[in-house]
GROMACS .gro file of C-alpha atoms in nm:
model
  467
    1MET     CA    1   1.729   0.170   1.858
    2ALA     CA    2   1.476   0.248   2.133
    3GLY     CA    3   1.307   0.501   1.901
    4ARG     CA    4   1.281   0.243   1.628
    5GLN     CA    5   1.123  -0.008   1.865
    6ARG     CA    6   0.867   0.254   1.967
    7VAL     CA    7   0.774   0.305   1.599
    8VAL     CA    8   0.737  -0.070   1.550
    9HIS     CA    9   0.524  -0.094   1.865
   10LEU     CA   10   0.303   0.194   1.744
   11LEU     CA   11   0.250   0.028   1.406
   12GLN     CA   12   0.160  -0.299   1.579
   13GLN     CA   13  -0.100  -0.115   1.786
   14LEU     CA   14  -0.239   0.066   1.482
   15GLU     CA   15  -0.279  -0.256   1.286
   16ARG     CA   16  -0.437  -0.443   1.577
   17ALA     CA   17  -0.678  -0.155   1.634
   18ALA     CA   18  -0.765  -0.136   1.265
   19CYS     CA   19  -0.865  -0.497   1.216
   20ARG     CA   20  -0.824  -0.844   1.365
   21CYS     CA   21  -0.941  -1.032   1.057
   22PRO     CA   22  -0.729  -1.288   0.867
   23ALA     CA   23  -0.598  -1.058   0.594
   24HIS     CA   24  -0.496  -0.780   0.832
   25SER     CA   25  -0.407  -0.954   1.158
   26ASN     CA   26  -0.052  -1.066   1.082
   27THR     CA   27   0.192  -0.930   1.332
   28PHE     CA   28   0.393  -0.639   1.199
   29HIS     CA   29   0.728  -0.775   1.086
   30GLN     CA   30   1.034  -0.582   1.189
   31ALA     CA   31   1.283  -0.596   0.904
   32GLY     CA   32   1.611  -0.594   1.086
   33GLY     CA   33   1.838  -0.520   0.793
   34GLY     CA   34   1.642  -0.244   0.624
   35ALA     CA   35   1.641  -0.278   0.243
   36ALA     CA   36   1.891  -0.562   0.268
   37SER     CA   37   1.614  -0.768   0.427
   38CYS     CA   38   1.461  -0.805   0.080
   39THR     CA   39   1.735  -1.056   0.005
   40VAL     CA   40   1.566  -1.291   0.253
   41ARG     CA   41   1.204  -1.167   0.251
   42LYS     CA   42   0.947  -1.250  -0.013
   43THR     CA   43   0.703  -0.975   0.090
   44ASP     CA   44   0.753  -0.605   0.152
   45TYR     CA   45   0.829  -0.466   0.496
   46ALA     CA   46   0.770  -0.094   0.437
   47PHE     CA   47   0.528   0.151   0.281
   48GLU     CA   48   0.560   0.517   0.189
   49MET     CA   49   0.310   0.798   0.148
   50ALA     CA   50   0.313   1.023  -0.156
   51SER     CA   51   0.061   1.285  -0.257
   52SER     CA   52   0.045   1.609  -0.448
   53ASN     CA   53   0.021   1.933  -0.258
   54ILE     CA   54  -0.348   2.020  -0.233
   55ARG     CA   55  -0.505   2.365  -0.207
   56TYR     CA   56  -0.878   2.382  -0.135
   57GLY     CA   57  -1.117   2.674  -0.128
   58GLU     CA   58  -1.416   2.831  -0.298
   59GLY     CA   59  -1.286   3.039  -0.590
   60VAL     CA   60  -0.924   2.933  -0.533
   61SER     CA   61  -0.873   2.880  -0.910
   62ARG     CA   62  -0.818   3.255  -0.932
   63GLU     CA   63  -0.476   3.204  -0.773
   64ILE     CA   64  -0.336   2.985  -1.050
   65GLY     CA   65  -0.194   3.274  -1.253
   66MET     CA   66   0.011   3.382  -0.952
   67ASP     CA   67   0.128   3.024  -0.901
   68LEU     CA   68   0.254   3.013  -1.259
   69GLN     CA   69   0.426   3.349  -1.213
   70ASN     CA   70   0.589   3.215  -0.896
   71LEU     CA   71   0.714   2.913  -1.093
   72GLY     CA   72   0.867   3.146  -1.353
   73ALA     CA   73   0.650   2.992  -1.626
   74ARG     CA   74   0.722   3.129  -1.972
   75ASN     CA   75   0.515   2.893  -2.188
   76VAL     CA   76   0.224   2.702  -2.033
   77CYS     CA   77   0.037   2.409  -2.187
   78LEU     CA   78  -0.326   2.409  -2.068
   79MET     CA   79  -0.518   2.089  -2.136
   80THR     CA   80  -0.894   2.040  -2.121
   81ASP     CA   81  -1.173   1.885  -2.331
   82MET     CA   82  -1.411   2.034  -2.588
   83ASN     CA   83  -1.709   2.053  -2.350
   84LEU     CA   84  -1.521   2.207  -2.059
   85SER     CA   85  -1.345   2.459  -2.280
   86ARG     CA   86  -1.673   2.655  -2.291
   87LEU     CA   87  -1.759   2.622  -1.921
   88PRO     CA   88  -1.682   2.839  -1.613
   89PRO     CA   89  -1.388   2.631  -1.472
   90VAL     CA   90  -1.171   2.684  -1.783
   91LYS     CA   91  -1.287   3.045  -1.814
   92ALA     CA   92  -1.181   3.116  -1.453
   93VAL     CA   93  -0.836   2.964  -1.506
   94LEU     CA   94  -0.776   3.147  -1.836
   95GLU     CA   95  -0.883   3.479  -1.682
   96SER     CA   96  -0.624   3.428  -1.407
   97LEU     CA   97  -0.352   3.349  -1.662
   98VAL     CA   98  -0.432   3.660  -1.867
   99LYS     CA   99  -0.454   3.882  -1.560
  100ASN     CA  100  -0.107   3.770  -1.451
  101GLY     CA  101   0.050   3.796  -1.797
  102VAL     CA  102   0.115   3.423  -1.838
  103LYS     CA  103   0.178   3.301  -2.194
  104TYR     CA  104  -0.014   2.982  -2.274
  105LYS     CA  105  -0.149   2.752  -2.542
  106VAL     CA  106  -0.468   2.547  -2.508
  107TYR     CA  107  -0.511   2.183  -2.608
  108ASP     CA  108  -0.882   2.099  -2.588
  109ASN     CA  109  -0.890   1.770  -2.779
  110VAL     CA  110  -0.875   1.542  -2.473
  111ARG     CA  111  -1.095   1.235  -2.516
  112VAL     CA  112  -1.335   1.137  -2.237
  113GLU     CA  113  -1.204   0.791  -2.140
  114PRO     CA  114  -0.872   0.837  -2.324
  115THR     CA  115  -0.708   0.582  -2.553
  116ASP     CA  116  -0.347   0.521  -2.654
  117THR     CA  117  -0.430   0.714  -2.975
  118SER     CA  118  -0.568   1.016  -2.788
  119PHE     CA  119  -0.272   1.011  -2.545
  120LYS     CA  120  -0.031   1.012  -2.841
  121ASP     CA  121  -0.210   1.309  -2.999
  122ALA     CA  122  -0.173   1.510  -2.677
  123ILE     CA  123   0.191   1.399  -2.645
  124SER     CA  124   0.259   1.517  -3.000
  125PHE     CA  125   0.109   1.857  -2.917
  126ALA     CA  126   0.333   1.885  -2.610
  127LYS     CA  127   0.645   1.776  -2.799
  128ASN     CA  128   0.589   2.035  -3.073
  129ASP     CA  129   0.647   2.322  -2.834
  130SER     CA  130   0.882   2.389  -2.546
  131PHE     CA  131   0.634   2.406  -2.258
  132ASP     CA  132   0.782   2.462  -1.913
  133VAL     CA  133   0.464   2.407  -1.705
  134PHE     CA  134   0.150   2.200  -1.765
  135VAL     CA  135  -0.201   2.282  -1.639
  136ALA     CA  136  -0.492   2.034  -1.653
  137VAL     CA  137  -0.849   2.161  -1.608
  138GLY     CA  138  -1.100   1.877  -1.608
  139GLY     CA  139  -1.183   1.535  -1.476
  140GLY     CA  140  -0.963   1.229  -1.461
  141SER     CA  141  -0.945   1.196  -1.840
  142VAL     CA  142  -0.796   1.545  -1.875
  143ILE     CA  143  -0.557   1.516  -1.580
  144ASP     CA  144  -0.435   1.170  -1.688
  145THR     CA  145  -0.380   1.288  -2.046
  146CYS     CA  146  -0.182   1.586  -1.920
  147LYS     CA  147   0.034   1.358  -1.703
  148ALA     CA  148   0.118   1.149  -2.010
  149ALA     CA  149   0.194   1.457  -2.222
  150ASN     CA  150   0.426   1.589  -1.952
  151LEU     CA  151   0.601   1.252  -1.914
  152TYR     CA  152   0.671   1.180  -2.279
  153SER     CA  153   0.757   1.536  -2.378
  154SER     CA  154   1.013   1.525  -2.095
  155HIS     CA  155   1.141   1.190  -2.230
  156PRO     CA  156   1.127   1.256  -2.606
  157ASP     CA  157   1.327   0.946  -2.700
  158ALA     CA  158   1.113   0.700  -2.504
  159ASP     CA  159   0.892   0.449  -2.680
  160PHE     CA  160   0.524   0.482  -2.580
  161LEU     CA  161   0.517   0.139  -2.415
  162ASP     CA  162   0.836   0.200  -2.214
  163PHE     CA  163   0.651   0.342  -1.912
  164VAL     CA  164   0.318   0.162  -1.956
  165ASN     CA  165   0.243  -0.094  -1.686
  166ALA     CA  166   0.351  -0.453  -1.745
  167PRO     CA  167   0.248  -0.692  -1.891
  168ILE     CA  168   0.109  -0.468  -2.169
  169GLY     CA  169   0.403  -0.230  -2.150
  170LYS     CA  170   0.760  -0.251  -2.025
  171GLY     CA  171   0.692  -0.080  -1.691
  172LYS     CA  172   1.030   0.094  -1.683
  173PRO     CA  173   1.101   0.320  -1.383
  174ILE     CA  174   1.089   0.693  -1.460
  175THR     CA  175   1.425   0.843  -1.376
  176GLY     CA  176   1.425   1.176  -1.561
  177ALA     CA  177   1.280   1.505  -1.437
  178LEU     CA  178   0.933   1.620  -1.545
  179LYS     CA  179   0.794   1.972  -1.572
  180PRO     CA  180   0.562   2.107  -1.299
  181LEU     CA  181   0.196   2.010  -1.346
  182ILE     CA  182  -0.095   2.189  -1.179
  183ALA     CA  183  -0.425   1.996  -1.181
  184VAL     CA  184  -0.762   2.168  -1.142
  185PRO     CA  185  -1.022   1.890  -1.102
  186THR     CA  186  -1.377   1.963  -1.214
  187THR     CA  187  -1.534   1.631  -1.110
  188ALA     CA  188  -1.558   1.482  -0.762
  189GLY     CA  189  -1.436   1.134  -0.839
  190THR     CA  190  -1.105   1.023  -0.981
  191GLY     CA  191  -0.869   1.180  -0.728
  192SER     CA  192  -0.623   1.207  -1.016
  193GLU     CA  193  -0.501   1.542  -0.881
  194THR     CA  194  -0.337   1.348  -0.593
  195THR     CA  195  -0.197   1.039  -0.767
  196GLY     CA  196   0.085   0.921  -0.989
  197VAL     CA  197  -0.146   0.718  -1.212
  198ALA     CA  198  -0.268   0.782  -1.569
  199ILE     CA  199  -0.525   0.540  -1.715
  200PHE     CA  200  -0.615   0.483  -2.081
  201ASP     CA  201  -0.775   0.230  -2.318
  202TYR     CA  202  -0.511   0.030  -2.505
  203GLU     CA  203  -0.705  -0.019  -2.826
  204PRO     CA  204  -0.511  -0.315  -2.972
  205LEU     CA  205  -0.619  -0.530  -2.673
  206LYS     CA  206  -0.950  -0.354  -2.596
  207ALA     CA  207  -0.835  -0.325  -2.236
  208LYS     CA  208  -0.755  -0.041  -2.002
  209THR     CA  209  -0.405  -0.007  -1.868
  210GLY     CA  210  -0.198   0.286  -1.753
  211ILE     CA  211   0.120   0.440  -1.624
  212ALA     CA  212   0.186   0.428  -1.251
  213SER     CA  213   0.474   0.622  -1.098
  214ARG     CA  214   0.508   0.879  -0.824
  215ALA     CA  215   0.710   1.083  -1.076
  216ILE     CA  216   0.400   1.182  -1.277
  217ARG     CA  217   0.179   1.301  -0.994
  218PRO     CA  218   0.083   1.671  -1.013
  219THR     CA  219   0.293   1.927  -0.832
  220LEU     CA  220  -0.023   2.093  -0.703
  221GLY     CA  221  -0.393   2.011  -0.705
  222ILE     CA  222  -0.620   2.317  -0.693
  223VAL     CA  223  -0.954   2.196  -0.561
  224ASP     CA  224  -1.221   2.459  -0.618
  225PRO     CA  225  -1.566   2.333  -0.512
  226THR     CA  226  -1.747   2.585  -0.733
  227HIS     CA  227  -1.633   2.384  -1.036
  228THR     CA  228  -1.842   2.083  -0.934
  229LEU     CA  229  -2.162   2.286  -0.984
  230SER     CA  230  -2.119   2.242  -1.361
  231MET     CA  231  -2.141   1.860  -1.333
  232PRO     CA  232  -2.459   1.704  -1.476
  233GLN     CA  233  -2.649   1.473  -1.239
  234ARG     CA  234  -2.526   1.142  -1.389
  235VAL     CA  235  -2.168   1.268  -1.407
  236ALA     CA  236  -2.191   1.353  -1.036
  237ALA     CA  237  -2.327   1.005  -0.964
  238ASN     CA  238  -2.066   0.816  -1.164
  239SER     CA  239  -1.783   1.030  -1.027
  240GLY     CA  240  -1.911   0.962  -0.677
  241PHE     CA  241  -1.915   0.587  -0.739
  242ASP     CA  242  -1.545   0.610  -0.823
  243VAL     CA  243  -1.484   0.773  -0.483
  244LEU     CA  244  -1.692   0.501  -0.315
  245CYS     CA  245  -1.493   0.220  -0.475
  246HIS     CA  246  -1.158   0.391  -0.424
  247ALA     CA  247  -1.235   0.404  -0.053
  248LEU     CA  248  -1.378   0.051  -0.025
  249GLU     CA  249  -1.109  -0.119  -0.233
  250SER     CA  250  -0.813   0.053  -0.071
  251TYR     CA  251  -0.950  -0.016   0.278
  252THR     CA  252  -0.997  -0.387   0.202
  253ALA     CA  253  -0.681  -0.433  -0.010
  254LEU     CA  254  -0.414  -0.688   0.073
  255PRO     CA  255  -0.199  -0.544   0.357
  256TYR     CA  256   0.128  -0.390   0.240
  257HIS     CA  257   0.343  -0.642   0.431
  258GLN     CA  258   0.176  -0.931   0.246
  259ARG     CA  259   0.242  -0.783  -0.100
  260SER     CA  260   0.519  -0.945  -0.300
  261PRO     CA  261   0.783  -0.916  -0.423
  262CYS     CA  262   0.989  -0.719  -0.177
  263PRO     CA  263   1.148  -0.443  -0.391
  264PRO     CA  264   1.527  -0.474  -0.427
  265ASN     CA  265   1.549  -0.094  -0.452
  266PRO     CA  266   1.306   0.176  -0.327
  267ILE     CA  267   1.252   0.297  -0.685
  268ASN     CA  268   1.087  -0.038  -0.755
  269ARG     CA  269   0.831  -0.007  -0.475
  270PRO     CA  270   0.496   0.037  -0.653
  271ALA     CA  271   0.267   0.333  -0.601
  272TYR     CA  272  -0.007   0.082  -0.512
  273GLN     CA  273   0.141  -0.085  -0.205
  274GLY     CA  274  -0.154  -0.248  -0.027
  275SER     CA  275  -0.360  -0.131   0.270
  276ASN     CA  276  -0.158   0.043   0.539
  277PRO     CA  277  -0.231   0.235   0.860
  278ILE     CA  278  -0.210   0.580   0.700
  279SER     CA  279  -0.413   0.509   0.386
  280ASP     CA  280  -0.676   0.346   0.609
  281VAL     CA  281  -0.744   0.681   0.778
  282TRP     CA  282  -0.805   0.860   0.448
  283SER     CA  283  -1.012   0.581   0.292
  284ARG     CA  284  -1.235   0.537   0.596
  285HIS     CA  285  -1.297   0.911   0.623
  286ALA     CA  286  -1.379   0.934   0.252
  287LEU     CA  287  -1.635   0.656   0.295
  288ASN     CA  288  -1.802   0.848   0.579
  289VAL     CA  289  -1.830   1.159   0.362
  290VAL     CA  290  -1.973   0.958   0.071
  291ALA     CA  291  -2.235   0.807   0.303
  292LYS     CA  292  -2.338   1.148   0.432
  293TYR     CA  293  -2.332   1.364   0.118
  294MET     CA  294  -2.334   1.165  -0.206
  295LYS     CA  295  -2.710   1.127  -0.248
  296ARG     CA  296  -2.758   1.497  -0.182
  297ALA     CA  297  -2.482   1.590  -0.427
  298VAL     CA  298  -2.640   1.383  -0.704
  299ARG     CA  299  -3.000   1.490  -0.647
  300ASP     CA  300  -2.941   1.865  -0.613
  301PRO     CA  301  -2.676   2.019  -0.843
  302GLU     CA  302  -2.702   2.348  -0.651
  303ASP     CA  303  -2.623   2.190  -0.312
  304LEU     CA  304  -2.281   2.349  -0.269
  305GLU     CA  305  -2.221   2.191   0.072
  306ALA     CA  306  -2.281   1.839  -0.061
  307ARG     CA  307  -2.087   1.889  -0.383
  308SER     CA  308  -1.799   2.055  -0.198
  309SER     CA  309  -1.789   1.767   0.049
  310MET     CA  310  -1.778   1.511  -0.233
  311HIS     CA  311  -1.497   1.709  -0.397
  312LEU     CA  312  -1.297   1.679  -0.076
  313ALA     CA  313  -1.393   1.312  -0.039
  314SER     CA  314  -1.243   1.254  -0.383
  315VAL     CA  315  -0.915   1.403  -0.256
  316PHE     CA  316  -0.927   1.199   0.066
  317ALA     CA  317  -0.990   0.874  -0.122
  318GLY     CA  318  -0.722   0.971  -0.375
  319ILE     CA  319  -0.460   0.996  -0.102
  320GLY     CA  320  -0.582   0.664   0.038
  321PHE     CA  321  -0.593   0.457  -0.281
  322GLY     CA  322  -0.303   0.646  -0.439
  323ASN     CA  323  -0.078   0.474  -0.185
  324ALA     CA  324  -0.273   0.159  -0.096
  325GLY     CA  325  -0.418   0.078  -0.438
  326VAL     CA  326  -0.746  -0.068  -0.556
  327HIS     CA  327  -0.831  -0.427  -0.650
  328LEU     CA  328  -1.103  -0.628  -0.823
  329CYS     CA  329  -1.372  -0.366  -0.893
  330HIS     CA  330  -1.119  -0.154  -1.079
  331GLY     CA  331  -0.939  -0.447  -1.241
  332MET     CA  332  -1.268  -0.581  -1.377
  333SER     CA  333  -1.393  -0.236  -1.478
  334TYR     CA  334  -1.127  -0.187  -1.743
  335PRO     CA  335  -1.259  -0.448  -1.990
  336ILE     CA  336  -1.616  -0.336  -1.911
  337ALA     CA  337  -1.525   0.014  -2.033
  338GLY     CA  338  -1.289  -0.110  -2.305
  339ASN     CA  339  -1.531  -0.354  -2.472
  340VAL     CA  340  -1.828  -0.116  -2.477
  341LYS     CA  341  -2.055  -0.174  -2.776
  342THR     CA  342  -2.339   0.075  -2.815
  343HIS     CA  343  -2.416   0.202  -2.465
  344SER     CA  344  -2.493   0.574  -2.461
  345ALA     CA  345  -2.417   0.733  -2.124
  346LYS     CA  346  -2.666   0.991  -1.997
  347GLY     CA  347  -2.518   1.331  -1.917
  348TYR     CA  348  -2.203   1.288  -2.129
  349SER     CA  349  -2.161   1.491  -2.449
  350VAL     CA  350  -1.946   1.246  -2.643
  351ASP     CA  351  -1.969   1.105  -2.994
  352HIS     CA  352  -1.874   0.747  -2.907
  353PRO     CA  353  -2.024   0.460  -2.703
  354LEU     CA  354  -1.931   0.498  -2.337
  355VAL     CA  355  -1.959   0.318  -2.006
  356PRO     CA  356  -1.830   0.591  -1.770
  357HIS     CA  357  -1.543   0.481  -1.548
  358GLY     CA  358  -1.726   0.515  -1.216
  359LEU     CA  359  -2.021   0.316  -1.348
  360SER     CA  360  -1.798   0.040  -1.488
  361VAL     CA  361  -1.634   0.013  -1.146
  362VAL     CA  362  -1.943   0.011  -0.924
  363LEU     CA  363  -2.151  -0.241  -1.124
  364THR     CA  364  -1.938  -0.529  -0.997
  365SER     CA  365  -1.904  -0.401  -0.639
  366PRO     CA  366  -2.183  -0.609  -0.478
  367ALA     CA  367  -2.039  -0.933  -0.621
  368VAL     CA  368  -1.677  -0.837  -0.551
  369PHE     CA  369  -1.719  -0.748  -0.184
  370ASN     CA  370  -1.931  -1.056  -0.123
  371PHE     CA  371  -1.633  -1.252  -0.263
  372THR     CA  372  -1.355  -1.073  -0.070
  373ALA     CA  373  -1.533  -1.049   0.268
  374PRO     CA  374  -1.412  -1.384   0.414
  375MET     CA  375  -1.054  -1.251   0.418
  376CYS     CA  376  -1.131  -0.943   0.628
  377PRO     CA  377  -1.493  -0.956   0.750
  378GLU     CA  378  -1.449  -0.682   1.013
  379ARG     CA  379  -1.353  -0.427   0.751
  380HIS     CA  380  -1.643  -0.525   0.526
  381LEU     CA  381  -1.885  -0.498   0.819
  382GLU     CA  382  -1.743  -0.161   0.918
  383ALA     CA  383  -1.792  -0.037   0.561
  384ALA     CA  384  -2.151  -0.165   0.558
  385GLU     CA  385  -2.220   0.014   0.887
  386ILE     CA  386  -2.077   0.341   0.757
  387LEU     CA  387  -2.305   0.309   0.455
  388GLY     CA  388  -2.609   0.269   0.679
  389ALA     CA  389  -2.644  -0.102   0.764
  390ASP     CA  390  -2.735  -0.219   1.114
  391ILE     CA  391  -2.465  -0.474   1.195
  392ARG     CA  392  -2.536  -0.527   1.566
  393GLN     CA  393  -2.670  -0.882   1.516
  394VAL     CA  394  -2.463  -0.972   1.209
  395LYS     CA  395  -2.218  -1.263   1.218
  396ARG     CA  396  -1.871  -1.237   1.065
  397ASP     CA  397  -1.964  -1.506   0.812
  398ASP     CA  398  -2.241  -1.281   0.679
  399ALA     CA  399  -2.020  -0.976   0.624
  400GLY     CA  400  -2.010  -1.019   0.246
  401ALA     CA  401  -2.384  -1.059   0.207
  402VAL     CA  402  -2.454  -0.757   0.428
  403LEU     CA  403  -2.213  -0.523   0.245
  404SER     CA  404  -2.335  -0.655  -0.090
  405ASP     CA  405  -2.699  -0.587  -0.001
  406THR     CA  406  -2.609  -0.243   0.138
  407LEU     CA  407  -2.435  -0.151  -0.186
  408ARG     CA  408  -2.726  -0.276  -0.398
  409GLN     CA  409  -2.966  -0.057  -0.200
  410PHE     CA  410  -2.730   0.243  -0.233
  411LEU     CA  411  -2.708   0.194  -0.610
  412PHE     CA  412  -3.082   0.140  -0.648
  413GLU     CA  413  -3.160   0.465  -0.466
  414LEU     CA  414  -2.926   0.647  -0.704
  415GLN     CA  415  -3.093   0.493  -1.011
  416VAL     CA  416  -2.793   0.293  -1.132
  417GLU     CA  417  -2.843   0.069  -1.435
  418ASP     CA  418  -2.947  -0.287  -1.346
  419GLY     CA  419  -2.612  -0.459  -1.392
  420LEU     CA  420  -2.385  -0.533  -1.686
  421ALA     CA  421  -2.679  -0.652  -1.897
  422ALA     CA  422  -2.823  -0.300  -1.883
  423VAL     CA  423  -2.507  -0.155  -2.043
  424GLY     CA  424  -2.501  -0.405  -2.328
  425TYR     CA  425  -2.329  -0.721  -2.202
  426SER     CA  426  -2.447  -1.082  -2.185
  427ASN     CA  427  -2.304  -1.409  -2.057
  428ASP     CA  428  -2.154  -1.461  -2.405
  429ASP     CA  429  -1.921  -1.167  -2.335
  430ILE     CA  430  -1.780  -1.312  -2.011
  431PRO     CA  431  -1.474  -1.484  -2.171
  432ALA     CA  432  -1.370  -1.153  -2.329
  433LEU     CA  433  -1.427  -0.965  -2.002
  434VAL     CA  434  -1.215  -1.219  -1.812
  435LYS     CA  435  -0.943  -1.199  -2.078
  436GLY     CA  436  -0.939  -0.820  -2.041
  437THR     CA  437  -0.904  -0.848  -1.662
  438ILE     CA  438  -0.600  -1.079  -1.669
  439PRO     CA  439  -0.350  -0.803  -1.769
  440GLN     CA  440  -0.467  -0.588  -1.474
  441GLU     CA  441  -0.247  -0.773  -1.224
  442ARG     CA  442  -0.106  -0.444  -1.093
  443VAL     CA  443  -0.440  -0.399  -0.916
  444THR     CA  444  -0.601  -0.745  -0.909
  445LYS     CA  445  -0.309  -0.890  -0.714
  446LEU     CA  446  -0.403  -0.651  -0.432
  447SER     CA  447  -0.730  -0.835  -0.377
  448PRO     CA  448  -0.724  -0.977  -0.023
  449ARG     CA  449  -0.856  -1.305  -0.166
  450SER     CA  450  -0.673  -1.487  -0.443
  451HIS     CA  451  -0.880  -1.569  -0.748
  452SER     CA  452  -0.882  -1.782  -1.061
  453GLU     CA  453  -1.021  -1.712  -1.408
  454ASP     CA  454  -1.326  -1.916  -1.309
  455ASP     CA  455  -1.375  -1.689  -1.005
  456LEU     CA  456  -1.362  -1.382  -1.231
  457ALA     CA  457  -1.615  -1.541  -1.467
  458GLU     CA  458  -1.851  -1.604  -1.175
  459LEU     CA  459  -1.813  -1.244  -1.055
  460PHE     CA  460  -1.898  -1.109  -1.403
  461GLU     CA  461  -2.197  -1.344  -1.422
  462ALA     CA  462  -2.321  -1.235  -1.078
  463SER     CA  463  -2.294  -0.873  -1.192
  464MET     CA  464  -2.514  -0.910  -1.501
  465LYS     CA  465  -2.819  -0.816  -1.295
  466LEU     CA  466  -2.810  -0.623  -0.966
  467TYR     CA  467  -3.167  -0.598  -0.842
   0.00000   0.00000   0.00000
């Protein structure tokens, strides 16, 4: 009992040290009866940390063939996209497989910003063969598609919507075993190599949704910084904005012990649990790396130090948000990406209109953090300071305005489009954007400040023009 009290005391100290603002200052609640306490509690009392194993190093992709040998792999499914299939990252992985005598088949039809249709095509490919290990070489779109292919080929009788997040899908827990999955990220952004989340556009509703379960996270993430050198400038920028918002949103998310409901069984505890003392460490560190290296990484594709640092920052933020979650920027980004009309994204070789994920997320960030700041001003001020603002004379009440202005300046210096209007939206689109945000409650409910549909409409309106 004394040991348990020491743990509780330590967590109290950690939380007090982290922030004294309204959303984070509640005293840590000791749940006397363990899981049974959920019969009397409305909010959770615990959090858990989950992450893939991560291996980092320049040229480390060359080891993957040995990893597959060590796993006893007899038939490997390697997934990538058409563009990457001709680039050095895929070539390095395939050379390692051949050198180590690993049998494989390649699926290179992954769609950038996947849809339910593209997921199903990849799932069909996986079901038509008896693969015993999956390998994903690419950005978040490739890794997420591979997660889905692994999941549904391991559960061949499941309906597609069975594991998709509610309210669009049934959100059933995943109880069966999956095959090993090794992820080799080639962008410094999504952090998908660390998380149990797979995101896609659900075309019938023109909204993004996904699958969220610790069961689908990769067995191993092989983070090779040399792969980021093949990223075009705008891809590096938009990937970096995803890291930025992962860090900011997870650090300012609703604290885990204020999230409801309290799960009746540990299997029901969501992957996105709310801010917590361990995720805070990863998210804050990722933000520091972004502040130091992102501009360099975007402006000079050959700057290996900067691009390597952003690759690691993506992992750090992935561990942070993979357990704490994200909130409004991501929730609002899904209809921005899903309702795209004609916008053509620079640096992306795709044959369809596209608002890249990181861009769709960051365009609302100034408005969002101005809105959420009253609930935890200290954290917003700390973020602004990390990103370069002088906060010595700033009042708590001005935290939102300061972080908002700091973000606008950061985006302006990196030549980001001037708001939602610059990617094809107008005020007439706001009702559809709000409608597409409503189903994203898995993330929007983690906002530290509650919000109405009118609040969302105002945030979209404020994001039409940034500068």
